[in-house]
Amino acid sequence: MPPEKENIQYLAQSFQRGEEQGFNHFFNTLYPGLLFYAYRMINDKVAAEDIVEESFIKIWERHTTFHHHRLIKSWMYTTVRHACIDWHRQLKVTQEKEQEMAHLQKNNTETYAIQEMIRAEVASEIYNAINDLPPRCQQVFKLLFIEGKTLKQAADEMKLSIHTIKNQRARGLTILKKRAPDFYLVICAAVLLT
Amino acid sequence: MNQQPDHTQGSQADRIDHLVDLIMKYKRNCIDTDEHHELDEWIVDNDLNMHLFEDLTNEESMKEAVEWMSTARSSDALKKLKSQLHFERPRRRFSILMLLFHCTIAASLLLLLTLSLVVINRE
């Protein structure tokens, strides 16, 4: 389940102290969104992975200066954005295709960066909601929506009653509905859990 | 690039967080009138906002984004990063129960010691 506000602040303090627990938390919640953001900025997944990883290394070098979870997030997004701009600059030197240049100009604007940040954050909310499902719910979702098994088959496999499977399914859907309301989330969950 | 966290970054992040919050509330159908008004103002502020909002409320578009995120090899990246980073040992959380526990043990030992001394002196 997602941590409460007090706990997030505790985790931010743990991050500031340089503890693994704090790092793990912020990595797990920020990495997919940051990667998506970087990819949208540069359209190169491998380079995006490098940029995000390097940004985590950079923030860890100065972890003692971050006392609030929002600062960690905003610093990471800003750092990734700057790294993407640098990446584009290097591309400019090596490639002089007009199309690439147009992409570069479009992606370098402040407005574009903020828009993409909002997009990444909204998508992260949905992604993290699915990821935060309790393990048993995830397993039920996987069997029902990915493997396409019937309630009975899922019940047999998990050695549970059909009633329990139904309850887990309902529980998962309720959690998803609250945190990420889109109707197609079940499909997203199926994709995510593969 | 040598960035330090500052208030400017914080306020922009707050603004983005607030917008994301409004958009999620809209998607959850739990946005109140004032918030709806605020969101509307942001949407009509410019064409880019309008297009972004359309995208964010478009099921297919969001599904694609979540699908893409699901391809992120987070655990591999975490493992790789952890091998390069140094971590401090976690500090123990202060607990009143723990303090009481230690005080009780200390008091018991003190009592035991006092009783032993009394007994020894009598003998």
CSV table of C-alpha atoms in Angstrom, one decimal:
chain,number,residue,atom,x,y,z
A,1,MET,CA,0.0,0.0,0.0
A,2,PRO,CA,1.2,3.6,-0.6
A,3,PRO,CA,2.9,5.1,2.4
A,4,GLU,CA,1.1,7.8,4.5
A,5,LYS,CA,2.3,11.4,4.4
A,6,GLU,CA,4.2,11.1,7.7
A,7,ASN,CA,5.8,7.9,6.5
A,8,ILE,CA,6.8,9.6,3.2
A,9,GLN,CA,8.5,12.3,5.3
A,10,TYR,CA,10.2,9.7,7.4
A,11,LEU,CA,11.4,8.1,4.2
A,12,ALA,CA,12.7,11.4,3.0
A,13,GLN,CA,14.6,11.8,6.2
A,14,SER,CA,15.9,8.3,5.7
A,15,PHE,CA,17.0,9.3,2.2
A,16,GLN,CA,18.7,12.4,3.6
A,17,ARG,CA,20.6,10.2,6.1
A,18,GLY,CA,21.8,8.1,3.3
A,19,GLU,CA,19.9,4.9,4.2
A,20,GLU,CA,19.1,2.2,1.8
A,21,GLN,CA,15.4,2.2,2.8
A,22,GLY,CA,14.9,5.8,1.8
A,23,PHE,CA,16.8,5.3,-1.5
A,24,ASN,CA,14.7,2.2,-2.3
A,25,HIS,CA,11.4,4.1,-1.7
A,26,PHE,CA,12.3,7.0,-3.9
A,27,PHE,CA,13.8,4.9,-6.6
A,28,ASN,CA,10.7,2.6,-6.8
A,29,THR,CA,8.2,5.4,-6.9
A,30,LEU,CA,10.1,7.8,-9.2
A,31,TYR,CA,12.0,5.6,-11.6
A,32,PRO,CA,9.2,4.5,-14.0
A,33,GLY,CA,7.9,8.1,-14.3
A,34,LEU,CA,11.3,9.6,-14.8
A,35,LEU,CA,12.2,7.0,-17.4
A,36,PHE,CA,9.0,7.7,-19.2
A,37,TYR,CA,9.7,11.5,-19.0
A,38,ALA,CA,13.2,11.1,-20.3
A,39,TYR,CA,12.1,8.9,-23.1
A,40,ARG,CA,9.4,11.4,-24.1
A,41,MET,CA,12.1,14.1,-24.1
A,42,ILE,CA,14.7,12.2,-26.2
A,43,ASN,CA,12.9,9.3,-27.8
A,44,ASP,CA,15.7,6.8,-27.0
A,45,LYS,CA,15.0,4.3,-24.3
A,46,VAL,CA,18.6,3.1,-23.7
A,47,ALA,CA,19.9,6.7,-23.4
A,48,ALA,CA,16.9,7.5,-21.2
A,49,GLU,CA,17.8,4.6,-18.9
A,50,ASP,CA,21.4,5.9,-18.6
A,51,ILE,CA,20.2,9.5,-17.9
A,52,VAL,CA,17.9,8.4,-15.1
A,53,GLU,CA,20.4,6.1,-13.5
A,54,GLU,CA,23.1,8.8,-13.6
A,55,SER,CA,20.6,11.3,-12.1
A,56,PHE,CA,20.1,8.9,-9.2
A,57,ILE,CA,23.8,8.7,-8.7
A,58,LYS,CA,24.1,12.5,-8.7
A,59,ILE,CA,21.3,13.0,-6.2
A,60,TRP,CA,22.9,10.3,-3.9
A,61,GLU,CA,26.2,12.3,-3.9
A,62,ARG,CA,24.3,15.1,-2.2
A,63,HIS,CA,21.5,13.3,-0.4
A,64,THR,CA,22.2,15.2,2.8
A,65,THR,CA,20.8,18.4,1.3
A,66,PHE,CA,17.3,16.9,0.7
A,67,HIS,CA,15.0,17.1,3.6
A,68,HIS,CA,11.6,16.9,1.9
A,69,HIS,CA,10.2,14.4,-0.5
A,70,ARG,CA,9.0,17.0,-3.0
A,71,LEU,CA,12.5,18.4,-3.2
A,72,ILE,CA,13.8,15.0,-4.2
A,73,LYS,CA,11.2,14.6,-6.9
A,74,SER,CA,11.6,18.1,-8.3
A,75,TRP,CA,15.4,17.8,-8.3
A,76,MET,CA,15.3,14.5,-10.1
A,77,TYR,CA,12.9,15.8,-12.8
A,78,THR,CA,15.0,19.0,-13.2
A,79,THR,CA,18.3,16.9,-13.4
A,80,VAL,CA,16.8,14.5,-15.9
A,81,ARG,CA,15.5,17.4,-18.0
A,82,HIS,CA,18.9,19.1,-18.1
A,83,ALA,CA,20.6,15.8,-19.0
A,84,CYS,CA,18.1,15.4,-21.8
A,85,ILE,CA,19.0,18.9,-23.1
A,86,ASP,CA,22.7,18.0,-23.0
A,87,TRP,CA,21.9,14.7,-24.8
A,88,HIS,CA,20.2,16.8,-27.5
A,89,ARG,CA,23.1,19.1,-27.7
A,90,GLN,CA,25.5,16.2,-28.3
A,91,LEU,CA,23.1,14.9,-30.9
A,92,LYS,CA,23.2,18.3,-32.6
A,93,VAL,CA,26.9,18.0,-32.9
A,94,THR,CA,26.9,14.6,-34.4
A,95,GLN,CA,23.7,14.7,-36.5
A,96,GLU,CA,22.6,17.6,-38.5
A,97,LYS,CA,19.3,16.3,-39.8
A,98,GLU,CA,16.6,19.0,-40.1
A,99,GLN,CA,14.1,16.7,-38.6
A,100,GLU,CA,16.2,16.0,-35.5
A,101,MET,CA,16.7,19.7,-35.1
A,102,ALA,CA,13.0,20.4,-35.2
A,103,HIS,CA,12.5,17.7,-32.5
A,104,LEU,CA,15.3,19.2,-30.5
A,105,GLN,CA,13.8,22.7,-30.6
A,106,LYS,CA,10.4,21.4,-29.7
A,107,ASN,CA,11.6,19.3,-26.8
A,108,ASN,CA,13.9,22.0,-25.3
A,109,THR,CA,11.2,24.5,-24.3
A,110,GLU,CA,10.3,25.0,-20.7
A,111,THR,CA,6.6,24.5,-21.4
A,112,TYR,CA,7.2,21.2,-23.1
A,113,ALA,CA,9.3,20.0,-20.2
A,114,ILE,CA,6.5,21.0,-17.7
A,115,GLN,CA,3.8,19.4,-19.8
A,116,GLU,CA,5.8,16.2,-20.0
A,117,MET,CA,6.4,16.3,-16.3
A,118,ILE,CA,2.6,16.4,-15.7
A,119,ARG,CA,2.1,13.6,-18.2
A,120,ALA,CA,4.7,11.4,-16.5
A,121,GLU,CA,3.3,12.2,-13.0
A,122,VAL,CA,-0.3,11.3,-14.0
A,123,ALA,CA,0.8,8.1,-15.7
A,124,SER,CA,3.0,7.3,-12.6
A,125,GLU,CA,-0.1,7.7,-10.3
A,126,ILE,CA,-1.8,5.0,-12.3
A,127,TYR,CA,1.3,2.8,-12.6
A,128,ASN,CA,2.0,2.9,-8.9
A,129,ALA,CA,-1.6,2.2,-8.0
A,130,ILE,CA,-1.4,-1.1,-9.9
A,131,ASN,CA,2.0,-1.8,-8.5
A,132,ASP,CA,0.8,-1.3,-4.9
A,133,LEU,CA,-1.9,-4.0,-5.1
A,134,PRO,CA,-1.5,-6.6,-2.4
A,135,PRO,CA,0.5,-9.6,-3.6
A,136,ARG,CA,-2.5,-12.0,-3.6
A,137,CYS,CA,-4.6,-9.5,-5.5
A,138,GLN,CA,-1.8,-9.2,-8.1
A,139,GLN,CA,-1.7,-13.0,-8.4
A,140,VAL,CA,-5.5,-13.2,-8.9
A,141,PHE,CA,-5.3,-10.4,-11.5
A,142,LYS,CA,-2.5,-12.2,-13.3
A,143,LEU,CA,-4.4,-15.4,-13.5
A,144,LEU,CA,-7.7,-13.9,-14.5
A,145,PHE,CA,-6.7,-11.1,-16.8
A,146,ILE,CA,-3.4,-12.2,-18.3
A,147,GLU,CA,-3.6,-15.9,-18.4
A,148,GLY,CA,-7.3,-15.7,-19.1
A,149,LYS,CA,-8.1,-18.4,-16.6
A,150,THR,CA,-11.6,-18.9,-15.3
A,151,LEU,CA,-12.5,-18.4,-11.6
A,152,LYS,CA,-12.4,-22.1,-11.0
A,153,GLN,CA,-9.0,-22.6,-12.7
A,154,ALA,CA,-7.6,-19.7,-10.7
A,155,ALA,CA,-9.1,-21.1,-7.5
A,156,ASP,CA,-7.6,-24.5,-8.2
A,157,GLU,CA,-4.2,-23.1,-9.0
A,158,MET,CA,-4.1,-20.9,-5.9
A,159,LYS,CA,-5.7,-23.6,-3.8
A,160,LEU,CA,-8.4,-21.2,-2.7
A,161,SER,CA,-12.2,-21.2,-3.0
A,162,ILE,CA,-13.9,-19.4,-5.9
A,163,HIS,CA,-15.4,-17.1,-3.3
A,164,THR,CA,-12.0,-16.0,-2.2
A,165,ILE,CA,-10.9,-15.5,-5.7
A,166,LYS,CA,-13.9,-13.3,-6.3
A,167,ASN,CA,-13.2,-11.4,-3.1
A,168,GLN,CA,-9.6,-10.8,-4.2
A,169,ARG,CA,-10.7,-9.6,-7.6
A,170,ALA,CA,-13.2,-7.2,-6.1
A,171,ARG,CA,-10.7,-6.0,-3.6
A,172,GLY,CA,-8.1,-5.3,-6.3
A,173,LEU,CA,-10.7,-3.5,-8.4
A,174,THR,CA,-11.8,-1.4,-5.5
A,175,ILE,CA,-8.2,-0.3,-4.7
A,176,LEU,CA,-7.6,0.5,-8.4
A,177,LYS,CA,-10.8,2.4,-8.7
A,178,LYS,CA,-9.9,4.6,-5.7
A,179,ARG,CA,-6.4,5.4,-6.8
A,180,ALA,CA,-6.6,5.2,-10.6
A,181,PRO,CA,-10.1,5.6,-11.8
A,182,ASP,CA,-9.9,4.8,-15.5
A,183,PHE,CA,-12.1,2.0,-16.7
A,184,TYR,CA,-9.4,0.3,-18.7
A,185,LEU,CA,-7.2,-0.1,-15.7
A,186,VAL,CA,-7.9,-3.8,-15.6
A,187,ILE,CA,-6.3,-4.1,-19.0
A,188,CYS,CA,-3.4,-2.0,-17.8
A,189,ALA,CA,-3.0,-4.2,-14.8
A,190,ALA,CA,-3.0,-7.3,-17.1
A,191,VAL,CA,-0.2,-5.8,-19.2
A,192,LEU,CA,1.8,-4.6,-16.2
A,193,LEU,CA,1.7,-7.9,-14.4
A,194,THR,CA,3.0,-9.9,-17.3
B,1,MET,CA,25.4,21.1,-13.7
B,2,ASN,CA,25.6,21.6,-10.1
B,3,GLN,CA,22.1,22.0,-8.8
B,4,GLN,CA,21.1,22.6,-5.2
B,5,PRO,CA,17.6,22.3,-4.0
B,6,ASP,CA,16.0,25.7,-3.7
B,7,HIS,CA,12.6,27.3,-3.2
B,8,THR,CA,12.0,28.0,-6.9
B,9,GLN,CA,12.3,24.3,-7.6
B,10,GLY,CA,10.0,23.5,-4.7
B,11,SER,CA,7.3,26.0,-5.8
B,12,GLN,CA,7.3,24.7,-9.4
B,13,ALA,CA,7.1,21.2,-8.1
B,14,ASP,CA,4.2,22.2,-5.8
B,15,ARG,CA,2.4,23.7,-8.8
B,16,ILE,CA,2.9,20.5,-10.8
B,17,ASP,CA,1.8,18.3,-7.9
B,18,HIS,CA,-1.3,20.5,-7.5
B,19,LEU,CA,-2.2,20.2,-11.1
B,20,VAL,CA,-1.6,16.4,-11.1
B,21,ASP,CA,-3.8,16.3,-8.0
B,22,LEU,CA,-6.6,18.2,-9.8
B,23,ILE,CA,-6.4,16.1,-12.9
B,24,MET,CA,-6.5,12.9,-10.8
B,25,LYS,CA,-9.5,14.2,-8.9
B,26,TYR,CA,-11.2,15.0,-12.1
B,27,LYS,CA,-10.5,11.5,-13.4
B,28,ARG,CA,-11.9,10.0,-10.1
B,29,ASN,CA,-15.0,12.2,-10.3
B,30,CYS,CA,-14.3,13.7,-6.9
B,31,ILE,CA,-13.4,17.2,-7.9
B,32,ASP,CA,-15.2,20.1,-6.2
B,33,THR,CA,-16.6,23.2,-7.9
B,34,ASP,CA,-13.6,25.5,-7.0
B,35,GLU,CA,-11.1,22.9,-8.0
B,36,HIS,CA,-13.0,22.3,-11.3
B,37,HIS,CA,-12.9,26.0,-11.9
B,38,GLU,CA,-9.2,26.1,-11.3
B,39,LEU,CA,-8.6,23.2,-13.6
B,40,ASP,CA,-10.7,24.8,-16.3
B,41,GLU,CA,-8.7,28.0,-16.0
B,42,TRP,CA,-5.5,26.0,-16.5
B,43,ILE,CA,-7.0,24.1,-19.5
B,44,VAL,CA,-8.1,27.2,-21.4
B,45,ASP,CA,-4.9,29.1,-20.6
B,46,ASN,CA,-3.3,27.8,-23.8
B,47,ASP,CA,-3.7,25.2,-26.6
B,48,LEU,CA,-0.9,23.0,-25.2
B,49,ASN,CA,-2.7,22.6,-21.9
B,50,MET,CA,-5.9,21.8,-23.7
B,51,HIS,CA,-4.2,19.1,-25.8
B,52,LEU,CA,-2.4,17.7,-22.8
B,53,PHE,CA,-5.6,17.5,-20.8
B,54,GLU,CA,-7.3,15.7,-23.7
B,55,ASP,CA,-4.4,13.3,-23.8
B,56,LEU,CA,-4.4,12.7,-20.1
B,57,THR,CA,-8.1,11.9,-20.1
B,58,ASN,CA,-7.9,9.7,-23.2
B,59,GLU,CA,-8.0,6.1,-22.1
B,60,GLU,CA,-5.9,4.8,-25.0
B,61,SER,CA,-3.2,7.4,-24.5
B,62,MET,CA,-2.9,6.7,-20.8
B,63,LYS,CA,-3.0,3.0,-21.4
B,64,GLU,CA,0.0,3.3,-23.7
B,65,ALA,CA,1.9,5.3,-21.1
B,66,VAL,CA,1.3,2.8,-18.4
B,67,GLU,CA,2.1,-0.1,-20.8
B,68,TRP,CA,5.4,1.7,-21.6
B,69,MET,CA,6.2,2.2,-17.9
B,70,SER,CA,5.6,-1.5,-17.3
B,71,THR,CA,8.5,-2.3,-19.7
B,72,ALA,CA,10.9,-0.4,-17.4
B,73,ARG,CA,13.4,-2.8,-16.0
B,74,SER,CA,13.3,-1.2,-12.5
B,75,SER,CA,14.7,-4.1,-10.5
B,76,ASP,CA,17.7,-4.4,-12.9
B,77,ALA,CA,18.4,-0.7,-12.7
B,78,LEU,CA,18.1,-0.7,-8.9
B,79,LYS,CA,20.5,-3.6,-8.6
B,80,LYS,CA,23.0,-1.9,-10.8
B,81,LEU,CA,22.7,1.4,-8.9
B,82,LYS,CA,23.0,-0.3,-5.5
B,83,SER,CA,26.3,-1.9,-6.5
B,84,GLN,CA,27.7,1.6,-7.1
B,85,LEU,CA,26.3,3.4,-4.1
B,86,HIS,CA,27.2,3.6,-0.5
B,87,PHE,CA,24.5,3.4,2.1
B,88,GLU,CA,24.6,4.4,5.8
B,89,ARG,CA,23.4,1.9,8.4
B,90,PRO,CA,19.8,2.7,9.3
B,91,ARG,CA,19.2,4.7,12.5
B,92,ARG,CA,16.9,3.0,14.9
B,93,ARG,CA,13.6,4.8,15.3
B,94,PHE,CA,13.0,6.1,18.9
B,95,SER,CA,10.4,4.2,20.6
B,96,ILE,CA,8.9,4.9,24.0
B,97,LEU,CA,8.1,1.2,24.5
B,98,MET,CA,11.8,0.4,23.9
B,99,LEU,CA,12.8,3.0,26.4
B,100,LEU,CA,10.4,1.6,29.0
B,101,PHE,CA,11.7,-1.8,28.3
B,102,HIS,CA,15.3,-0.8,28.9
B,103,CYS,CA,14.3,1.2,32.1
B,104,THR,CA,12.5,-1.8,33.5
B,105,ILE,CA,15.5,-4.0,32.9
B,106,ALA,CA,17.8,-1.4,34.5
B,107,ALA,CA,15.4,-1.0,37.5
B,108,SER,CA,15.2,-4.7,38.0
B,109,LEU,CA,18.9,-5.2,37.9
B,110,LEU,CA,19.3,-2.3,40.4
B,111,LEU,CA,16.7,-3.8,42.7
B,112,LEU,CA,18.4,-7.2,42.5
B,113,LEU,CA,21.8,-5.7,43.3
B,114,THR,CA,20.4,-3.7,46.3
B,115,LEU,CA,18.7,-6.8,47.7
B,116,SER,CA,21.8,-8.8,47.2
B,117,LEU,CA,23.8,-6.2,49.1
B,118,VAL,CA,21.3,-6.1,51.9
B,119,VAL,CA,21.3,-9.9,52.2
B,120,ILE,CA,25.2,-10.0,52.2
B,121,ASN,CA,25.4,-7.2,54.9
B,122,ARG,CA,22.9,-9.0,57.2
B,123,GLU,CA,24.9,-12.2,56.9
